[in-house]
Amino acid sequence: MLRTDRLDAYYGLFQALFGFTFEVRPGETVALIGSNGAGKSTLLRSIVGSVRTRPDGVLLDGRPVGGDPERKQLDRGIALVPEGRRLFPSLTVRENLQLAMRNGRKGPWTVERLMKEFPVMDAFQHRPATALSGGQQQLVALSRALVCNPDYLLCDEISLGLSPLAVNEVYELLGRARRDGLAVVLVEQNVKRALSESERFYCIQKGRVVLEGSSEHADHAQVAQAYFGI
Ligand SMILES: Nc1ncnc2c1ncn2[C@@H]1O[C@H](COP(=O)(O)OP(=O)(O)OP(=O)(O)O)[C@@H](O)[C@H]1O
């Protein structure tokens, strides 16, 4: 289980997270819901060590892993799909994925499997990452994390700015990974989608959890209230 325990996070003197406790169990999908600036990305960044935390603020199967760099968290099976994708622009799609796979863990997800199961990517695998549409880039960013064979996948706004068709493709790929047993932490602006794709949710306001529960039984009015802080 991946857990944060009373996590505080700062940017200089500015405090972005306040005693944030949250967990995601193996194989589970958890949605983080909140308006711009609520602290969702900061939580993901804190888990992978790009925002500094105390060691026992992040626990993996009970062991303190907070503050360790992203590379080390990847070795432990925690991968981030960052907002903005951050692909290597000078490399082709295939090269981006191969590089990630070499640096990742061994497991069921390989570049070949992705191309076979997701022919839409096979079609543009030799193109430079910059020559792709936003939706295609997002598929590659998600795939790049998948070929590292993580146990926990942290997804930051993977559908932002994409066409409805592209959003569906991204979620189809994520669904495939979930069926393989991956646990997912989903930051998603579309609240309806966030709830329909997850088992549990946390609503975040100004760096604090204000509501949490089962996504299936979520009271949408209550979630909207927590989202907008009204
Ligand atoms: N690099 C940074 N330096 C200073 N403050 C930051 C930095 N990144 C985020 N913040 C601040 O931390 C708070 C939480 O931001 P965060 O990006 O985690 O929010 P979010 O919920 O992910 O929203 P968004 O959808 O806008 O990304 C905000 O007040 C934001 O302005």
PDB file of C-alpha atoms and ligand atoms in Angstrom:
ATOM      1  CA  MET A   1       0.000   0.000   0.000  1.00  0.00           C
ATOM      2  CA  LEU A   2       1.161   3.541  -0.804  1.00  0.00           C
ATOM      3  CA  ARG A   3       0.302   6.066   1.833  1.00  0.00           C
ATOM      4  CA  THR A   4       1.063   9.608   2.882  1.00  0.00           C
ATOM      5  CA  ASP A   5       0.986  10.324   6.585  1.00  0.00           C
ATOM      6  CA  ARG A   6       0.268  13.852   7.784  1.00  0.00           C
ATOM      7  CA  LEU A   7       2.292  15.207   4.907  1.00  0.00           C
ATOM      8  CA  ASP A   8       3.241  18.886   4.785  1.00  0.00           C
ATOM      9  CA  ALA A   9       4.748  20.367   1.614  1.00  0.00           C
ATOM     10  CA  TYR A  10       6.309  23.754   0.994  1.00  0.00           C
ATOM     11  CA  TYR A  11       7.512  25.898  -1.877  1.00  0.00           C
ATOM     12  CA  GLY A  12       9.929  28.138  -0.005  1.00  0.00           C
ATOM     13  CA  LEU A  13       7.846  29.709   2.744  1.00  0.00           C
ATOM     14  CA  PHE A  14       4.539  28.908   1.051  1.00  0.00           C
ATOM     15  CA  GLN A  15       2.825  25.844   2.494  1.00  0.00           C
ATOM     16  CA  ALA A  16       0.910  23.864  -0.173  1.00  0.00           C
ATOM     17  CA  LEU A  17      -0.073  20.703   1.772  1.00  0.00           C
ATOM     18  CA  PHE A  18      -1.234  20.560   5.392  1.00  0.00           C
ATOM     19  CA  GLY A  19      -1.119  17.235   7.237  1.00  0.00           C
ATOM     20  CA  PHE A  20      -2.225  15.343   4.143  1.00  0.00           C
ATOM     21  CA  THR A  21      -3.089  11.709   4.840  1.00  0.00           C
ATOM     22  CA  PHE A  22      -4.154   9.525   1.947  1.00  0.00           C
ATOM     23  CA  GLU A  23      -3.689   5.979   0.725  1.00  0.00           C
ATOM     24  CA  VAL A  24      -3.988   3.816  -2.356  1.00  0.00           C
ATOM     25  CA  ARG A  25      -4.054   0.051  -2.089  1.00  0.00           C
ATOM     26  CA  PRO A  26      -2.563  -2.381  -4.597  1.00  0.00           C
ATOM     27  CA  GLY A  27      -4.773  -2.601  -7.684  1.00  0.00           C
ATOM     28  CA  GLU A  28      -7.015   0.262  -6.605  1.00  0.00           C
ATOM     29  CA  THR A  29      -7.757   3.502  -8.486  1.00  0.00           C
ATOM     30  CA  VAL A  30      -8.109   6.623  -6.385  1.00  0.00           C
ATOM     31  CA  ALA A  31      -9.134  10.027  -7.774  1.00  0.00           C
ATOM     32  CA  LEU A  32      -7.872  13.345  -6.432  1.00  0.00           C
ATOM     33  CA  ILE A  33     -10.443  16.054  -7.046  1.00  0.00           C
ATOM     34  CA  GLY A  34      -9.953  19.755  -6.482  1.00  0.00           C
ATOM     35  CA  SER A  35      -9.845  23.112  -8.210  1.00  0.00           C
ATOM     36  CA  ASN A  36      -6.698  24.767  -9.618  1.00  0.00           C
ATOM     37  CA  GLY A  37      -4.076  25.259  -6.959  1.00  0.00           C
ATOM     38  CA  ALA A  38      -5.680  22.848  -4.476  1.00  0.00           C
ATOM     39  CA  GLY A  39      -2.459  20.862  -4.154  1.00  0.00           C
ATOM     40  CA  LYS A  40      -3.095  17.768  -6.280  1.00  0.00           C
ATOM     41  CA  SER A  41       0.102  18.022  -8.326  1.00  0.00           C
ATOM     42  CA  THR A  42       2.061  18.900  -5.206  1.00  0.00           C
ATOM     43  CA  LEU A  43       0.906  15.668  -3.596  1.00  0.00           C
ATOM     44  CA  LEU A  44       2.085  13.621  -6.586  1.00  0.00           C
ATOM     45  CA  ARG A  45       5.366  15.559  -6.738  1.00  0.00           C
ATOM     46  CA  SER A  46       5.908  14.984  -3.023  1.00  0.00           C
ATOM     47  CA  ILE A  47       5.460  11.233  -3.451  1.00  0.00           C
ATOM     48  CA  VAL A  48       8.134  11.072  -6.162  1.00  0.00           C
ATOM     49  CA  GLY A  49      10.496  13.357  -4.283  1.00  0.00           C
ATOM     50  CA  SER A  50      10.450  16.431  -6.516  1.00  0.00           C
ATOM     51  CA  VAL A  51       8.933  18.374  -3.619  1.00  0.00           C
ATOM     52  CA  ARG A  52      10.835  17.775  -0.404  1.00  0.00           C
ATOM     53  CA  THR A  53       9.106  15.752   2.367  1.00  0.00           C
ATOM     54  CA  ARG A  54      10.109  14.034   5.573  1.00  0.00           C
ATOM     55  CA  PRO A  55      10.978  10.330   5.109  1.00  0.00           C
ATOM     56  CA  ASP A  56       8.020   9.010   7.087  1.00  0.00           C
ATOM     57  CA  GLY A  57       5.599  11.342   5.285  1.00  0.00           C
ATOM     58  CA  VAL A  58       5.405   8.798   2.435  1.00  0.00           C
ATOM     59  CA  LEU A  59       5.123   5.103   3.229  1.00  0.00           C
ATOM     60  CA  LEU A  60       5.317   2.169   0.856  1.00  0.00           C
ATOM     61  CA  ASP A  61       4.089  -1.033   2.493  1.00  0.00           C
ATOM     62  CA  GLY A  62       4.798   0.624   5.825  1.00  0.00           C
ATOM     63  CA  ARG A  63       8.381   1.612   4.980  1.00  0.00           C
ATOM     64  CA  PRO A  64       9.338   5.316   4.930  1.00  0.00           C
ATOM     65  CA  VAL A  65      10.307   6.364   1.396  1.00  0.00           C
ATOM     66  CA  GLY A  66       9.588  10.112   1.467  1.00  0.00           C
ATOM     67  CA  GLY A  67      12.099  12.542   0.003  1.00  0.00           C
ATOM     68  CA  ASP A  68      13.840   9.989  -2.193  1.00  0.00           C
ATOM     69  CA  PRO A  69      14.376  11.024  -5.816  1.00  0.00           C
ATOM     70  CA  GLU A  70      12.039  10.080  -8.649  1.00  0.00           C
ATOM     71  CA  ARG A  71      14.541   7.529 -10.010  1.00  0.00           C
ATOM     72  CA  LYS A  72      14.554   5.640  -6.703  1.00  0.00           C
ATOM     73  CA  GLN A  73      10.756   5.704  -6.445  1.00  0.00           C
ATOM     74  CA  LEU A  74      10.584   4.297  -9.962  1.00  0.00           C
ATOM     75  CA  ASP A  75      12.813   1.399  -8.910  1.00  0.00           C
ATOM     76  CA  ARG A  76      10.394   0.789  -6.057  1.00  0.00           C
ATOM     77  CA  GLY A  77       7.468   0.704  -8.468  1.00  0.00           C
ATOM     78  CA  ILE A  78       6.053   4.227  -8.227  1.00  0.00           C
ATOM     79  CA  ALA A  79       5.847   6.080 -11.567  1.00  0.00           C
ATOM     80  CA  LEU A  80       4.598   9.571 -12.348  1.00  0.00           C
ATOM     81  CA  VAL A  81       2.932  10.613 -15.606  1.00  0.00           C
ATOM     82  CA  PRO A  82       3.621  14.338 -15.242  1.00  0.00           C
ATOM     83  CA  GLU A  83       1.384  17.169 -16.349  1.00  0.00           C
ATOM     84  CA  GLY A  84       2.768  18.461 -19.649  1.00  0.00           C
ATOM     85  CA  ARG A  85       4.087  15.028 -20.696  1.00  0.00           C
ATOM     86  CA  ARG A  86       7.798  15.942 -20.890  1.00  0.00           C
ATOM     87  CA  LEU A  87       8.756  13.618 -23.744  1.00  0.00           C
ATOM     88  CA  PHE A  88      12.220  13.839 -25.304  1.00  0.00           C
ATOM     89  CA  PRO A  89      11.530  15.966 -28.394  1.00  0.00           C
ATOM     90  CA  SER A  90      14.564  14.820 -30.381  1.00  0.00           C
ATOM     91  CA  LEU A  91      13.662  11.131 -30.042  1.00  0.00           C
ATOM     92  CA  THR A  92      11.012   9.137 -31.866  1.00  0.00           C
ATOM     93  CA  VAL A  93       8.093   7.592 -30.006  1.00  0.00           C
ATOM     94  CA  ARG A  94       9.756   4.175 -30.038  1.00  0.00           C
ATOM     95  CA  GLU A  95      13.064   5.628 -28.804  1.00  0.00           C
ATOM     96  CA  ASN A  96      11.284   7.469 -25.966  1.00  0.00           C
ATOM     97  CA  LEU A  97       9.673   4.207 -24.893  1.00  0.00           C
ATOM     98  CA  GLN A  98      12.799   2.077 -25.290  1.00  0.00           C
ATOM     99  CA  LEU A  99      14.815   4.493 -23.189  1.00  0.00           C
ATOM    100  CA  ALA A 100      12.192   4.352 -20.434  1.00  0.00           C
ATOM    101  CA  MET A 101      12.007   0.566 -20.595  1.00  0.00           C
ATOM    102  CA  ARG A 102      15.782   0.243 -20.230  1.00  0.00           C
ATOM    103  CA  ASN A 103      15.642   2.383 -17.091  1.00  0.00           C
ATOM    104  CA  GLY A 104      12.551   0.732 -15.650  1.00  0.00           C
ATOM    105  CA  ARG A 105      11.694  -2.569 -14.008  1.00  0.00           C
ATOM    106  CA  LYS A 106      11.214  -5.839 -15.842  1.00  0.00           C
ATOM    107  CA  GLY A 107       7.592  -6.942 -16.143  1.00  0.00           C
ATOM    108  CA  PRO A 108       4.646  -7.617 -18.418  1.00  0.00           C
ATOM    109  CA  TRP A 109       4.638  -4.233 -20.162  1.00  0.00           C
ATOM    110  CA  THR A 110       7.065  -3.949 -23.072  1.00  0.00           C
ATOM    111  CA  VAL A 111       7.259  -1.670 -26.101  1.00  0.00           C
ATOM    112  CA  GLU A 112       6.332  -4.637 -28.312  1.00  0.00           C
ATOM    113  CA  ARG A 113       3.254  -5.463 -26.262  1.00  0.00           C
ATOM    114  CA  LEU A 114       2.093  -1.863 -26.378  1.00  0.00           C
ATOM    115  CA  MET A 115       2.455  -1.679 -30.143  1.00  0.00           C
ATOM    116  CA  LYS A 116       0.599  -4.967 -30.558  1.00  0.00           C
ATOM    117  CA  GLU A 117      -2.258  -4.175 -28.203  1.00  0.00           C
ATOM    118  CA  PHE A 118      -2.448  -0.541 -29.175  1.00  0.00           C
ATOM    119  CA  PRO A 119      -2.083  -0.430 -32.972  1.00  0.00           C
ATOM    120  CA  VAL A 120      -2.907   3.264 -32.952  1.00  0.00           C
ATOM    121  CA  MET A 121       0.572   3.800 -31.455  1.00  0.00           C
ATOM    122  CA  ASP A 122       2.226   1.331 -33.764  1.00  0.00           C
ATOM    123  CA  ALA A 123       1.194   3.648 -36.597  1.00  0.00           C
ATOM    124  CA  PHE A 124       3.195   6.610 -35.295  1.00  0.00           C
ATOM    125  CA  GLN A 125       6.026   4.897 -33.448  1.00  0.00           C
ATOM    126  CA  HIS A 126       8.736   6.173 -35.803  1.00  0.00           C
ATOM    127  CA  ARG A 127       7.651   9.795 -35.668  1.00  0.00           C
ATOM    128  CA  PRO A 128       9.476  12.308 -33.472  1.00  0.00           C
ATOM    129  CA  ALA A 129       7.561  12.951 -30.260  1.00  0.00           C
ATOM    130  CA  THR A 130       7.088  16.579 -31.282  1.00  0.00           C
ATOM    131  CA  ALA A 131       5.269  15.621 -34.504  1.00  0.00           C
ATOM    132  CA  LEU A 132       2.324  14.172 -32.600  1.00  0.00           C
ATOM    133  CA  SER A 133      -1.053  15.549 -31.592  1.00  0.00           C
ATOM    134  CA  GLY A 134      -1.677  16.235 -27.915  1.00  0.00           C
ATOM    135  CA  GLY A 135      -3.663  13.018 -27.576  1.00  0.00           C
ATOM    136  CA  GLN A 136      -0.915  10.959 -29.204  1.00  0.00           C
ATOM    137  CA  GLN A 137       1.700  12.566 -26.955  1.00  0.00           C
ATOM    138  CA  GLN A 138      -0.386  11.724 -23.914  1.00  0.00           C
ATOM    139  CA  LEU A 139      -0.633   8.082 -25.004  1.00  0.00           C
ATOM    140  CA  VAL A 140       3.146   8.009 -25.285  1.00  0.00           C
ATOM    141  CA  ALA A 141       3.624   9.678 -21.886  1.00  0.00           C
ATOM    142  CA  LEU A 142       1.355   7.088 -20.286  1.00  0.00           C
ATOM    143  CA  SER A 143       3.077   4.267 -22.160  1.00  0.00           C
ATOM    144  CA  ARG A 144       6.468   5.525 -21.070  1.00  0.00           C
ATOM    145  CA  ALA A 145       5.425   5.081 -17.444  1.00  0.00           C
ATOM    146  CA  LEU A 146       3.804   1.708 -18.166  1.00  0.00           C
ATOM    147  CA  VAL A 147       6.918   0.158 -19.716  1.00  0.00           C
ATOM    148  CA  CYS A 148       8.700   0.851 -16.418  1.00  0.00           C
ATOM    149  CA  ASN A 149       6.278  -1.733 -14.972  1.00  0.00           C
ATOM    150  CA  PRO A 150       5.252   0.183 -11.859  1.00  0.00           C
ATOM    151  CA  ASP A 151       2.876  -1.056  -9.179  1.00  0.00           C
ATOM    152  CA  TYR A 152       1.593   2.480  -8.608  1.00  0.00           C
ATOM    153  CA  LEU A 153       0.918   4.904 -11.432  1.00  0.00           C
ATOM    154  CA  LEU A 154       0.443   8.580 -10.550  1.00  0.00           C
ATOM    155  CA  CYS A 155      -1.396  10.353 -13.390  1.00  0.00           C
ATOM    156  CA  ASP A 156      -1.439  14.153 -13.426  1.00  0.00           C
ATOM    157  CA  GLU A 157      -4.164  15.617 -15.660  1.00  0.00           C
ATOM    158  CA  ILE A 158      -3.781  13.038 -18.410  1.00  0.00           C
ATOM    159  CA  SER A 159      -6.851  14.268 -20.302  1.00  0.00           C
ATOM    160  CA  LEU A 160      -6.240  18.007 -20.089  1.00  0.00           C
ATOM    161  CA  GLY A 161      -6.817  19.805 -23.392  1.00  0.00           C
ATOM    162  CA  LEU A 162      -7.533  16.628 -25.380  1.00  0.00           C
ATOM    163  CA  SER A 163     -10.425  15.971 -27.757  1.00  0.00           C
ATOM    164  CA  PRO A 164     -13.162  13.631 -26.447  1.00  0.00           C
ATOM    165  CA  LEU A 165     -11.904  10.881 -28.766  1.00  0.00           C
ATOM    166  CA  ALA A 166      -8.322  11.258 -27.524  1.00  0.00           C
ATOM    167  CA  VAL A 167      -9.522  11.252 -23.903  1.00  0.00           C
ATOM    168  CA  ASN A 168     -11.276   7.942 -24.533  1.00  0.00           C
ATOM    169  CA  GLU A 169      -8.117   6.456 -26.055  1.00  0.00           C
ATOM    170  CA  VAL A 170      -6.036   7.543 -23.087  1.00  0.00           C
ATOM    171  CA  TYR A 171      -8.550   6.014 -20.675  1.00  0.00           C
ATOM    172  CA  GLU A 172      -8.710   2.838 -22.729  1.00  0.00           C
ATOM    173  CA  LEU A 173      -4.972   2.402 -22.314  1.00  0.00           C
ATOM    174  CA  LEU A 174      -5.193   3.208 -18.624  1.00  0.00           C
ATOM    175  CA  GLY A 175      -8.046   0.693 -18.278  1.00  0.00           C
ATOM    176  CA  ARG A 176      -5.845  -1.979 -19.812  1.00  0.00           C
ATOM    177  CA  ALA A 177      -3.160  -1.230 -17.221  1.00  0.00           C
ATOM    178  CA  ARG A 178      -5.718  -1.302 -14.405  1.00  0.00           C
ATOM    179  CA  ARG A 179      -7.002  -4.688 -15.519  1.00  0.00           C
ATOM    180  CA  ASP A 180      -3.393  -5.880 -15.258  1.00  0.00           C
ATOM    181  CA  GLY A 181      -3.498  -4.973 -11.577  1.00  0.00           C
ATOM    182  CA  LEU A 182      -1.822  -1.561 -11.480  1.00  0.00           C
ATOM    183  CA  ALA A 183      -2.872   0.851  -8.766  1.00  0.00           C
ATOM    184  CA  VAL A 184      -3.617   4.341 -10.073  1.00  0.00           C
ATOM    185  CA  VAL A 185      -3.777   7.778  -8.508  1.00  0.00           C
ATOM    186  CA  LEU A 186      -5.767   9.948 -10.874  1.00  0.00           C
ATOM    187  CA  VAL A 187      -5.724  13.739 -10.961  1.00  0.00           C
ATOM    188  CA  GLU A 188      -8.566  14.639 -13.293  1.00  0.00           C
ATOM    189  CA  GLN A 189     -10.372  17.965 -13.825  1.00  0.00           C
ATOM    190  CA  ASN A 190     -13.483  16.240 -15.136  1.00  0.00           C
ATOM    191  CA  VAL A 191     -15.166  15.252 -11.878  1.00  0.00           C
ATOM    192  CA  LYS A 192     -17.680  12.924 -13.498  1.00  0.00           C
ATOM    193  CA  ARG A 193     -14.928  11.048 -15.274  1.00  0.00           C
ATOM    194  CA  ALA A 194     -12.734  11.022 -12.163  1.00  0.00           C
ATOM    195  CA  LEU A 195     -15.527   9.353 -10.194  1.00  0.00           C
ATOM    196  CA  SER A 196     -16.468   6.888 -12.915  1.00  0.00           C
ATOM    197  CA  GLU A 197     -12.843   5.760 -13.356  1.00  0.00           C
ATOM    198  CA  SER A 198     -12.053   5.299  -9.662  1.00  0.00           C
ATOM    199  CA  GLU A 199     -13.053   3.223  -6.663  1.00  0.00           C
ATOM    200  CA  ARG A 200     -12.400   5.948  -4.102  1.00  0.00           C
ATOM    201  CA  PHE A 201     -11.902   9.701  -4.186  1.00  0.00           C
ATOM    202  CA  TYR A 202     -10.418  12.486  -2.112  1.00  0.00           C
ATOM    203  CA  CYS A 203     -11.564  16.103  -2.502  1.00  0.00           C
ATOM    204  CA  ILE A 204      -8.775  18.561  -1.806  1.00  0.00           C
ATOM    205  CA  GLN A 205      -9.089  22.213  -0.870  1.00  0.00           C
ATOM    206  CA  LYS A 206      -6.160  24.476  -0.120  1.00  0.00           C
ATOM    207  CA  GLY A 207      -3.860  21.556   0.625  1.00  0.00           C
ATOM    208  CA  ARG A 208      -6.258  19.637   2.862  1.00  0.00           C
ATOM    209  CA  VAL A 209      -8.576  16.660   2.410  1.00  0.00           C
ATOM    210  CA  VAL A 210     -12.128  17.973   2.851  1.00  0.00           C
ATOM    211  CA  LEU A 211     -14.108  14.944   1.679  1.00  0.00           C
ATOM    212  CA  GLU A 212     -13.321  11.333   0.867  1.00  0.00           C
ATOM    213  CA  GLY A 213     -15.289   8.224   0.107  1.00  0.00           C
ATOM    214  CA  SER A 214     -16.413   5.576  -2.336  1.00  0.00           C
ATOM    215  CA  SER A 215     -16.671   6.922  -5.893  1.00  0.00           C
ATOM    216  CA  GLU A 216     -19.641   4.731  -6.694  1.00  0.00           C
ATOM    217  CA  HIS A 217     -21.668   6.119  -3.810  1.00  0.00           C
ATOM    218  CA  ALA A 218     -20.411   9.691  -4.019  1.00  0.00           C
ATOM    219  CA  ASP A 219     -22.995  12.391  -3.539  1.00  0.00           C
ATOM    220  CA  HIS A 220     -22.286  14.574  -6.573  1.00  0.00           C
ATOM    221  CA  ALA A 221     -23.716  17.712  -4.960  1.00  0.00           C
ATOM    222  CA  GLN A 222     -21.461  17.206  -1.947  1.00  0.00           C
ATOM    223  CA  VAL A 223     -18.439  16.637  -4.205  1.00  0.00           C
ATOM    224  CA  ALA A 224     -19.239  19.800  -6.191  1.00  0.00           C
ATOM    225  CA  GLN A 225     -19.510  21.726  -2.941  1.00  0.00           C
ATOM    226  CA  ALA A 226     -16.145  20.358  -1.789  1.00  0.00           C
ATOM    227  CA  TYR A 227     -14.634  21.074  -5.216  1.00  0.00           C
ATOM    228  CA  PHE A 228     -15.672  24.701  -5.348  1.00  0.00           C
ATOM    229  CA  GLY A 229     -15.336  25.288  -1.627  1.00  0.00           C
ATOM    230  CA  ILE A 230     -18.845  26.728  -1.319  1.00  0.00           C
TER     231      ILE A 230
HETATM  232  N1  LIG B   1       6.877  25.674  -8.119  1.00  0.00           N
HETATM  233  C1  LIG B   1       6.032  26.314  -7.313  1.00  0.00           C
HETATM  234  N2  LIG B   1       6.450  27.393  -6.597  1.00  0.00           N
HETATM  235  C2  LIG B   1       5.624  28.041  -5.765  1.00  0.00           C
HETATM  236  N3  LIG B   1       4.341  27.721  -5.546  1.00  0.00           N
HETATM  237  C3  LIG B   1       3.860  26.676  -6.230  1.00  0.00           C
HETATM  238  C4  LIG B   1       4.672  25.923  -7.145  1.00  0.00           C
HETATM  239  N4  LIG B   1       3.908  24.931  -7.669  1.00  0.00           N
HETATM  240  C5  LIG B   1       2.683  25.073  -7.112  1.00  0.00           C
HETATM  241  N5  LIG B   1       2.650  26.112  -6.257  1.00  0.00           N
HETATM  242  C6  LIG B   1       1.510  26.548  -5.454  1.00  0.00           C
HETATM  243  O1  LIG B   1       1.112  25.458  -4.637  1.00  0.00           O
HETATM  244  C7  LIG B   1      -0.306  25.374  -4.568  1.00  0.00           C
HETATM  245  C8  LIG B   1      -0.742  24.006  -5.040  1.00  0.00           C
HETATM  246  O2  LIG B   1      -0.431  23.883  -6.420  1.00  0.00           O
HETATM  247  P1  LIG B   1      -0.653  22.533  -7.242  1.00  0.00           P
HETATM  248  O3  LIG B   1       0.005  22.697  -8.584  1.00  0.00           O
HETATM  249  O4  LIG B   1      -0.266  21.382  -6.419  1.00  0.00           O
HETATM  250  O5  LIG B   1      -2.222  22.545  -7.438  1.00  0.00           O
HETATM  251  P2  LIG B   1      -3.150  21.597  -8.274  1.00  0.00           P
HETATM  252  O6  LIG B   1      -4.254  21.179  -7.382  1.00  0.00           O
HETATM  253  O7  LIG B   1      -2.355  20.533  -8.921  1.00  0.00           O
HETATM  254  O8  LIG B   1      -3.749  22.577  -9.353  1.00  0.00           O
HETATM  255  P3  LIG B   1      -3.472  22.705 -10.916  1.00  0.00           P
HETATM  256  O9  LIG B   1      -4.636  22.075 -11.544  1.00  0.00           O
HETATM  257  O10 LIG B   1      -3.460  24.196 -11.091  1.00  0.00           O
HETATM  258  O11 LIG B   1      -2.150  22.065 -11.228  1.00  0.00           O
HETATM  259  C9  LIG B   1      -0.840  26.521  -5.418  1.00  0.00           C
HETATM  260  O12 LIG B   1      -1.159  27.602  -4.573  1.00  0.00           O
HETATM  261  C10 LIG B   1       0.306  26.859  -6.320  1.00  0.00           C
HETATM  262  O13 LIG B   1       0.281  28.221  -6.692  1.00  0.00           O
END
